[in-house]
Amino acid sequence: MVKQALRVAVERAGWCRMAANRGGAGFTLVELLVVLAIVALLLSIAAPRYFAHVERAKEAALRQDLNVVRDAIDKFYGDKGRYPDALEELVRERYLRAIPVDPFTESDATWVVLPPPLSVQAAGSVYDLRSGAPGLGSDGRAYADW
């Protein structure tokens, strides 16, 4: 009863008239092309925004990773009175759980380790850390200079 009433209401509204004229064979090529054109238009609007957002997220992750490792280096220096000899020493001494992965190079082996400057009289060889990723950030500075 409800099915029949719904079918009558839909037919009166004219929604099924085209399908009834075709015998319910499906969609025409023109209808499919119109739908594909609309989908392509929506994707052309959304895709650039998506990729820009992914880039910003990687930059935020890189900034956070650099801050965490630099903080661990400072804590190591405060506790031991020297800088670590390698990033692995920060993990071994439990200042870090693991060496973070550079979000741009997707590797933990591409970090550029900077030794202490000559003006600093301290032992060790890890004074600062930079990204080994090529390219410029959204602020115009190279990732290697962050």
XYZ file of N, CA, C and O in Angstrom:
584
model
N 0.824 -1.184 0.000
C 0.000 0.000 0.000
C 0.876 1.258 0.000
O 0.650 2.159 -0.776
N 1.876 1.287 0.899
C 2.762 2.445 0.983
C 3.615 2.543 -0.278
O 3.830 3.636 -0.810
N 4.066 1.399 -0.777
C 4.875 1.390 -1.999
C 4.096 1.964 -3.175
O 4.617 2.746 -3.956
N 2.862 1.571 -3.273
C 2.037 2.025 -4.393
C 1.779 3.522 -4.273
O 1.842 4.249 -5.264
N 1.539 4.013 -3.072
C 1.292 5.439 -2.875
C 2.550 6.239 -3.203
O 2.473 7.316 -3.815
N 3.699 5.731 -2.812
C 4.956 6.411 -3.119
C 5.195 6.446 -4.623
O 5.604 7.467 -5.170
N 4.927 5.326 -5.321
C 5.111 5.281 -6.769
C 4.190 6.270 -7.468
O 4.602 6.984 -8.392
N 2.945 6.374 -7.034
C 1.990 7.313 -7.631
C 2.457 8.739 -7.413
O 2.409 9.574 -8.330
N 2.982 9.061 -6.206
C 3.445 10.422 -5.917
C 4.646 10.778 -6.773
O 4.749 11.897 -7.297
N 5.552 9.840 -6.970
C 6.734 10.093 -7.785
C 6.344 10.284 -9.242
O 6.850 11.165 -9.933
N 5.409 9.464 -9.740
C 4.976 9.593 -11.137
C 4.263 10.906 -11.376
O 4.432 11.536 -12.412
N 3.472 11.351 -10.399
C 2.766 12.631 -10.538
C 3.752 13.797 -10.550
O 3.525 14.812 -11.175
N 4.839 13.645 -9.810
C 5.846 14.710 -9.788
C 6.651 14.741 -11.075
O 7.339 15.714 -11.363
N 6.621 13.679 -11.862
C 7.305 13.669 -13.146
C 8.732 13.186 -13.072
O 9.474 13.303 -14.040
N 9.154 12.638 -11.964
C 10.540 12.221 -11.817
C 10.856 10.973 -12.613
O 11.976 10.783 -13.044
N 9.899 10.136 -12.777
C 10.162 8.873 -13.465
C 9.689 8.888 -14.907
O 9.713 7.873 -15.567
N 9.221 10.008 -15.373
C 8.671 10.064 -16.714
C 9.713 9.712 -17.773
O 9.459 8.947 -18.686
N 10.942 10.273 -17.599
C 11.985 9.979 -18.599
C 12.369 8.513 -18.557
O 12.559 7.884 -19.587
N 12.498 7.938 -17.364
C 12.851 6.531 -17.257
C 11.746 5.653 -17.825
O 12.021 4.626 -18.445
N 10.503 6.067 -17.653
C 9.395 5.276 -18.183
C 9.389 5.321 -19.707
O 9.084 4.326 -20.365
N 9.753 6.475 -20.281
C 9.783 6.590 -21.744
C 10.896 5.743 -22.351
O 10.766 5.249 -23.457
N 11.997 5.593 -21.642
C 13.111 4.795 -22.152
C 12.947 3.328 -21.836
O 13.755 2.513 -22.237
N 12.012 3.014 -21.035
C 11.830 1.638 -20.636
C 12.752 1.250 -19.493
O 13.014 0.076 -19.288
N 13.276 2.233 -18.741
C 14.138 1.943 -17.607
C 15.483 1.370 -18.002
O 16.063 0.594 -17.257
N 16.012 1.733 -19.142
C 17.244 1.142 -19.642
C 18.488 1.658 -18.930
O 19.531 1.059 -19.053
N 18.418 2.771 -18.211
C 19.583 3.304 -17.528
C 19.838 4.740 -17.927
O 18.946 5.438 -18.402
N 21.091 5.185 -17.753
C 21.449 6.560 -18.046
C 21.962 6.681 -19.475
O 22.609 5.777 -19.999
N 21.742 7.849 -20.054
C 22.264 8.089 -21.394
C 23.707 8.555 -21.283
O 24.179 8.943 -20.214
N 24.389 8.549 -22.386
C 25.777 8.994 -22.426
C 25.889 10.463 -22.051
O 26.814 10.870 -21.336
N 24.956 11.267 -22.489
C 24.975 12.695 -22.177
C 24.831 12.902 -20.667
O 25.535 13.739 -20.075
N 23.935 12.168 -20.030
C 23.769 12.291 -18.589
C 25.048 11.910 -17.855
O 25.473 12.589 -16.912
N 25.687 10.847 -18.278
C 26.945 10.434 -17.653
C 28.038 11.465 -17.858
O 28.827 11.749 -16.944
N 28.120 12.061 -19.029
C 29.127 13.091 -19.295
C 28.890 14.337 -18.449
O 29.845 14.967 -17.976
N 27.630 14.691 -18.250
C 27.322 15.851 -17.413
C 27.760 15.579 -15.969
O 28.377 16.431 -15.328
N 27.463 14.404 -15.473
C 27.878 14.059 -14.104
C 29.391 14.049 -13.986
O 29.958 14.570 -13.022
N 30.091 13.470 -14.969
C 31.556 13.459 -14.928
C 32.135 14.865 -14.998
O 33.143 15.170 -14.347
N 31.523 15.745 -15.767
C 31.997 17.132 -15.850
C 31.835 17.838 -14.509
O 32.719 18.595 -14.081
N 30.728 17.583 -13.839
C 30.504 18.204 -12.532
C 31.520 17.682 -11.518
O 32.099 18.452 -10.744
N 31.760 16.389 -11.517
C 32.744 15.802 -10.600
C 34.135 16.350 -10.882
O 34.891 16.698 -9.966
N 34.505 16.471 -12.160
C 35.818 17.019 -12.520
C 35.947 18.469 -12.073
O 37.011 18.888 -11.588
N 34.891 19.243 -12.201
C 34.917 20.638 -11.760
C 35.117 20.729 -10.255
O 35.937 21.516 -9.771
N 34.390 19.906 -9.509
C 34.550 19.913 -8.050
C 35.946 19.482 -7.622
O 36.537 20.045 -6.698
N 36.510 18.482 -8.306
C 37.869 18.042 -7.987
C 38.900 19.117 -8.314
O 39.884 19.279 -7.599
N 38.694 19.837 -9.418
C 39.655 20.883 -9.788
C 39.642 22.022 -8.787
O 40.630 22.738 -8.633
N 38.552 22.190 -8.072
C 38.481 23.218 -7.031
C 39.080 22.698 -5.725
O 39.811 23.402 -5.031
N 38.796 21.442 -5.388
C 39.193 20.909 -4.079
C 40.636 20.409 -4.020
O 41.274 20.515 -2.979
N 41.162 19.858 -5.103
C 42.495 19.242 -5.075
C 43.614 20.218 -4.689
O 44.444 19.879 -3.838
N 43.681 21.411 -5.276
C 44.770 22.322 -4.870
C 44.713 22.696 -3.392
O 45.740 22.811 -2.735
N 43.522 22.887 -2.866
C 43.399 23.215 -1.452
C 43.858 22.043 -0.588
O 44.487 22.228 0.452
N 43.557 20.837 -1.009
C 43.962 19.647 -0.254
C 45.489 19.542 -0.204
O 46.064 19.340 0.858
N 46.136 19.690 -1.357
C 47.592 19.544 -1.387
C 48.295 20.665 -0.632
O 49.331 20.447 -0.011
N 47.738 21.864 -0.660
C 48.319 22.962 0.117
C 48.192 22.676 1.615
O 49.103 22.973 2.395
N 47.084 22.081 2.003
C 46.883 21.745 3.411
C 47.855 20.644 3.850
O 48.387 20.689 4.962
N 48.099 19.679 3.004
C 49.055 18.612 3.319
C 50.454 19.207 3.503
O 51.191 18.833 4.413
N 50.814 20.155 2.650
C 52.129 20.805 2.752
C 52.255 21.562 4.079
O 53.292 21.501 4.748
N 51.206 22.281 4.466
C 51.238 23.004 5.742
C 51.344 22.039 6.921
O 52.018 22.330 7.912
N 50.683 20.905 6.828
C 50.751 19.914 7.903
C 52.168 19.347 8.027
O 52.662 19.135 9.137
N 52.830 19.104 6.895
C 54.216 18.618 6.942
C 55.138 19.669 7.556
O 56.052 19.330 8.324
N 54.908 20.938 7.230
C 55.736 22.003 7.814
C 55.527 22.082 9.321
O 56.489 22.259 10.075
N 54.295 21.937 9.774
C 54.023 21.970 11.209
C 54.690 20.786 11.904
O 55.248 20.935 13.005
N 54.644 19.619 11.281
C 55.291 18.438 11.860
C 56.803 18.621 11.916
O 57.449 18.235 12.904
N 57.395 19.216 10.887
C 58.840 19.458 10.877
C 59.231 20.424 11.985
O 60.203 20.191 12.712
N 58.472 21.502 12.141
C 58.766 22.460 13.220
C 58.700 21.770 14.591
O 59.555 21.991 15.450
N 57.676 20.957 14.786
C 57.524 20.269 16.065
C 58.674 19.289 16.303
O 59.219 19.228 17.410
N 59.037 18.527 15.283
C 60.152 17.578 15.427
C 61.444 18.297 15.774
O 62.201 17.858 16.646
N 61.720 19.407 15.091
C 62.939 20.170 15.383
C 62.924 20.701 16.809
O 63.941 20.650 17.514
N 61.774 21.196 17.263
C 61.684 21.715 18.636
C 61.895 20.608 19.660
O 62.578 20.813 20.666
N 61.328 19.442 19.434
C 61.460 18.329 20.384
C 62.915 17.874 20.465
O 63.452 17.670 21.559
N 63.577 17.718 19.317
C 64.967 17.245 19.330
C 65.889 18.304 19.925
O 66.790 17.984 20.713
N 65.659 19.562 19.591
C 66.494 20.624 20.169
C 66.310 20.705 21.680
O 67.277 20.940 22.427
N 65.089 20.504 22.144
C 64.842 20.489 23.582
C 65.572 19.310 24.241
O 66.149 19.452 25.320
N 65.558 18.159 23.591
C 66.267 16.990 24.130
C 67.772 17.239 24.171
O 68.441 16.840 25.134
N 68.314 17.900 23.160
C 69.750 18.221 23.145
C 70.089 19.150 24.319
O 71.088 18.961 25.018
N 69.231 20.155 24.540
C 69.465 21.081 25.649
C 69.385 20.379 27.005
O 70.182 20.652 27.903
N 68.432 19.480 27.170
C 68.312 18.740 28.425
C 69.509 17.815 28.630
O 70.008 17.667 29.749
N 69.978 17.188 27.552
C 71.157 16.337 27.633
C 72.355 17.166 28.101
O 73.110 16.753 28.981
N 72.532 18.359 27.498
C 73.641 19.229 27.872
C 73.507 19.666 29.338
O 74.501 19.713 30.087
N 72.286 19.981 29.765
C 72.079 20.394 31.152
C 72.389 19.279 32.135
O 72.908 19.527 33.228
N 72.089 18.047 31.773
C 72.323 16.918 32.680
C 73.776 16.448 32.668
O 74.344 16.126 33.702
N 74.378 16.375 31.481
C 75.691 15.749 31.335
C 76.838 16.746 31.230
O 77.994 16.366 31.352
N 76.543 18.010 30.931
C 77.599 19.009 30.782
C 78.336 18.904 29.455
O 79.393 19.506 29.278
N 77.811 18.159 28.527
C 78.397 18.021 27.191
C 77.261 17.752 26.216
O 76.140 17.441 26.619
N 77.564 17.879 24.950
C 76.573 17.589 23.925
C 76.683 16.128 23.502
O 77.750 15.518 23.639
N 75.594 15.546 23.001
C 75.680 14.142 22.569
C 76.602 13.982 21.366
O 76.813 14.915 20.594
N 77.154 12.788 21.226
C 78.035 12.507 20.092
C 77.251 12.141 18.833
O 77.774 12.255 17.732
N 76.026 11.669 19.007
C 75.175 11.309 17.868
C 73.726 11.372 18.316
O 73.433 11.351 19.518
N 72.822 11.434 17.362
C 71.399 11.448 17.694
C 70.986 10.156 18.396
O 70.107 10.162 19.258
N 71.638 9.059 18.039
C 71.311 7.777 18.653
C 71.578 7.786 20.163
O 70.944 7.054 20.913
N 72.529 8.623 20.594
C 72.824 8.714 22.021
C 71.634 9.306 22.782
O 71.365 8.923 23.925
N 70.896 10.209 22.145
C 69.700 10.759 22.781
C 68.640 9.673 22.990
O 67.932 9.680 23.989
N 68.570 8.734 22.056
C 67.631 7.625 22.190
C 68.137 6.632 23.235
O 67.370 6.168 24.089
N 69.401 6.329 23.173
C 69.986 5.362 24.098
C 69.860 5.844 25.551
O 69.599 5.061 26.458
N 70.052 7.137 25.766
C 69.959 7.713 27.115
C 68.526 8.098 27.488
O 68.299 8.707 28.525
N 67.571 7.794 26.627
C 66.137 8.004 26.837
C 65.718 9.459 26.922
O 64.774 9.805 27.628
N 66.402 10.313 26.191
C 65.946 11.687 26.041
C 64.923 11.774 24.910
O 64.114 12.693 24.878
N 64.984 10.818 23.997
C 64.003 10.663 22.918
C 63.593 9.196 22.872
O 64.402 8.317 23.142
N 62.360 8.936 22.488
C 61.945 7.539 22.308
C 62.524 6.968 21.025
O 62.884 5.809 20.962
N 62.550 7.808 19.992
C 63.112 7.406 18.700
C 63.510 8.667 17.962
O 63.001 9.757 18.245
N 64.413 8.512 17.027
C 64.775 9.646 16.179
C 63.583 9.921 15.273
O 63.096 9.019 14.588
N 63.087 11.150 15.275
C 61.903 11.427 14.451
C 62.205 11.320 12.961
O 63.339 11.498 12.524
N 61.173 11.045 12.205
C 61.280 10.949 10.754
C 61.003 12.335 10.178
O 60.020 12.985 10.537
N 61.877 12.784 9.304
C 61.673 14.058 8.617
C 60.435 13.917 7.736
O 60.380 13.047 6.870
N 59.410 14.755 7.918
C 58.178 14.574 7.161
C 58.325 14.816 5.661
O 57.511 14.322 4.878
N 59.335 15.539 5.247
C 59.508 15.797 3.810
C 60.328 14.709 3.127
O 60.010 14.299 2.018
N 61.373 14.246 3.778
C 62.204 13.201 3.163
C 61.722 11.805 3.546
O 62.156 10.825 2.945
N 60.841 11.735 4.555
C 60.293 10.474 5.056
C 61.384 9.486 5.477
O 61.291 8.295 5.225
N 62.428 10.035 6.103
C 63.541 9.221 6.579
C 64.092 9.849 7.859
O 64.065 11.071 8.024
N 64.629 9.006 8.738
C 65.268 9.540 9.937
C 66.779 9.678 9.758
O 67.479 10.084 10.674
N 67.265 9.366 8.564
C 68.698 9.426 8.295
C 69.110 10.689 7.542
O 70.291 10.874 7.257
N 68.180 11.564 7.222
C 68.509 12.744 6.416
C 68.701 14.009 7.239
O 68.905 15.082 6.682
N 68.621 13.889 8.557
C 68.845 15.069 9.393
C 70.286 15.544 9.256
O 71.200 14.746 9.165
N 70.472 16.844 9.261
C 71.805 17.442 9.196
C 72.181 17.876 10.612
O 71.514 18.719 11.215
N 73.228 17.273 11.132
C 73.677 17.545 12.496
C 74.737 18.631 12.452
O 75.699 18.546 11.689
N 74.560 19.658 13.267
C 75.532 20.758 13.347
C 76.355 20.615 14.618
O 75.799 20.446 15.710
N 77.687 20.691 14.513
C 78.545 20.600 15.710
C 78.511 21.910 16.485
O 78.078 22.947 15.969
N 78.988 21.890 17.719
C 79.028 23.137 18.496
C 79.952 24.155 17.834
O 80.979 23.793 17.252
N 79.605 25.428 17.881
C 80.498 26.451 17.324
C 81.788 26.533 18.141
O 81.853 26.064 19.279
N 82.801 27.121 17.542
C 84.105 27.216 18.212
C 84.032 28.032 19.493
O 84.844 27.827 20.410
N 83.084 28.950 19.571
C 82.966 29.791 20.767
C 82.433 29.012 21.977
O 82.588 29.447 23.110
N 81.811 27.864 21.729
C 81.286 27.045 22.821
C 82.328 25.994 23.177
O 82.729 25.186 22.349
N 82.755 26.014 24.417
C 83.761 25.061 24.882
C 83.056 23.868 25.534
O 82.959 23.780 26.752
N 82.554 22.964 24.713
C 81.864 21.785 25.245
C 82.174 20.600 24.347
O 82.332 20.731 23.137
N 82.247 19.434 24.967
C 82.488 18.212 24.210
C 81.192 17.773 23.535
O 80.100 18.199 23.886
N 81.318 16.887 22.578
C 80.158 16.378 21.860
C 80.115 16.913 20.443
O 80.825 17.843 20.083
N 79.270 16.317 19.628
C 79.229 16.742 18.227
C 77.830 17.068 17.734
O 77.660 17.388 16.568
N 76.806 17.014 18.590
C 75.444 17.369 18.167
C 75.018 18.601 18.949
O 74.582 18.515 20.097
N 75.138 19.755 18.324
C 74.764 21.021 18.944
C 73.391 21.466 18.468
O 72.610 22.035 19.222
N 73.098 21.211 17.197
C 71.827 21.612 16.608
C 71.464 20.624 15.509
O 72.292 19.815 15.077
N 70.237 20.721 15.050
C 69.719 19.800 14.044
C 68.969 20.599 12.993
O 68.241 21.538 13.317
N 69.158 20.238 11.737
C 68.444 20.861 10.626
C 67.867 19.773 9.743
O 68.336 18.638 9.731
N 66.892 20.140 8.957
C 66.286 19.198 8.022
C 67.159 19.065 6.783
O 67.762 20.031 6.338
N 67.204 17.879 6.225
C 67.941 17.652 4.993
C 67.054 17.770 3.761
O 67.471 17.431 2.656
N 65.839 18.250 3.941
C 64.890 18.337 2.829
C 65.207 19.526 1.936
O 65.502 20.615 2.423
N 65.135 19.320 0.626
C 65.308 20.447 -0.287
C 64.009 21.252 -0.370
O 62.937 20.763 -0.024
N 64.109 22.473 -0.806
C 62.910 23.266 -1.042
C 62.737 24.373 -0.029
O 63.491 24.520 0.930
N 61.705 25.180 -0.297
C 61.390 26.326 0.536
C 60.078 26.105 1.264
O 59.146 25.499 0.733
N 60.001 26.655 2.461
C 58.774 26.589 3.227
C 57.808 27.672 2.795
O 58.108 28.506 1.932
N 56.640 27.695 3.401
C 55.631 28.693 3.041
C 56.058 30.099 3.447
O 55.542 31.077 2.925
N 57.041 30.210 4.358
C 57.537 31.521 4.765
C 58.687 32.004 3.876
O 59.233 33.073 4.098
N 59.079 31.195 2.872
C 60.123 31.601 1.934
C 61.528 31.173 2.340
O 62.460 31.372 1.576
N 61.682 30.598 3.534
C 62.998 30.133 3.972
C 63.179 28.676 3.606
O 62.227 27.906 3.587
N 64.417 28.305 3.363
C 64.709 26.902 3.039
C 64.495 26.041 4.269
O 64.725 26.478 5.399
N 64.017 24.806 4.048
C 63.813 23.883 5.167
C 65.120 23.630 5.908
O 65.124 23.420 7.118
N 66.234 23.683 5.202
C 67.536 23.444 5.823
C 67.943 24.581 6.757
O 68.891 24.427 7.534
N 67.249 25.710 6.723
C 67.577 26.846 7.591
C 66.666 26.971 8.800
O 66.791 27.904 9.576
N 65.728 26.068 8.969
C 64.792 26.161 10.095
C 65.458 25.761 11.367
O 66.318 25.019 11.512
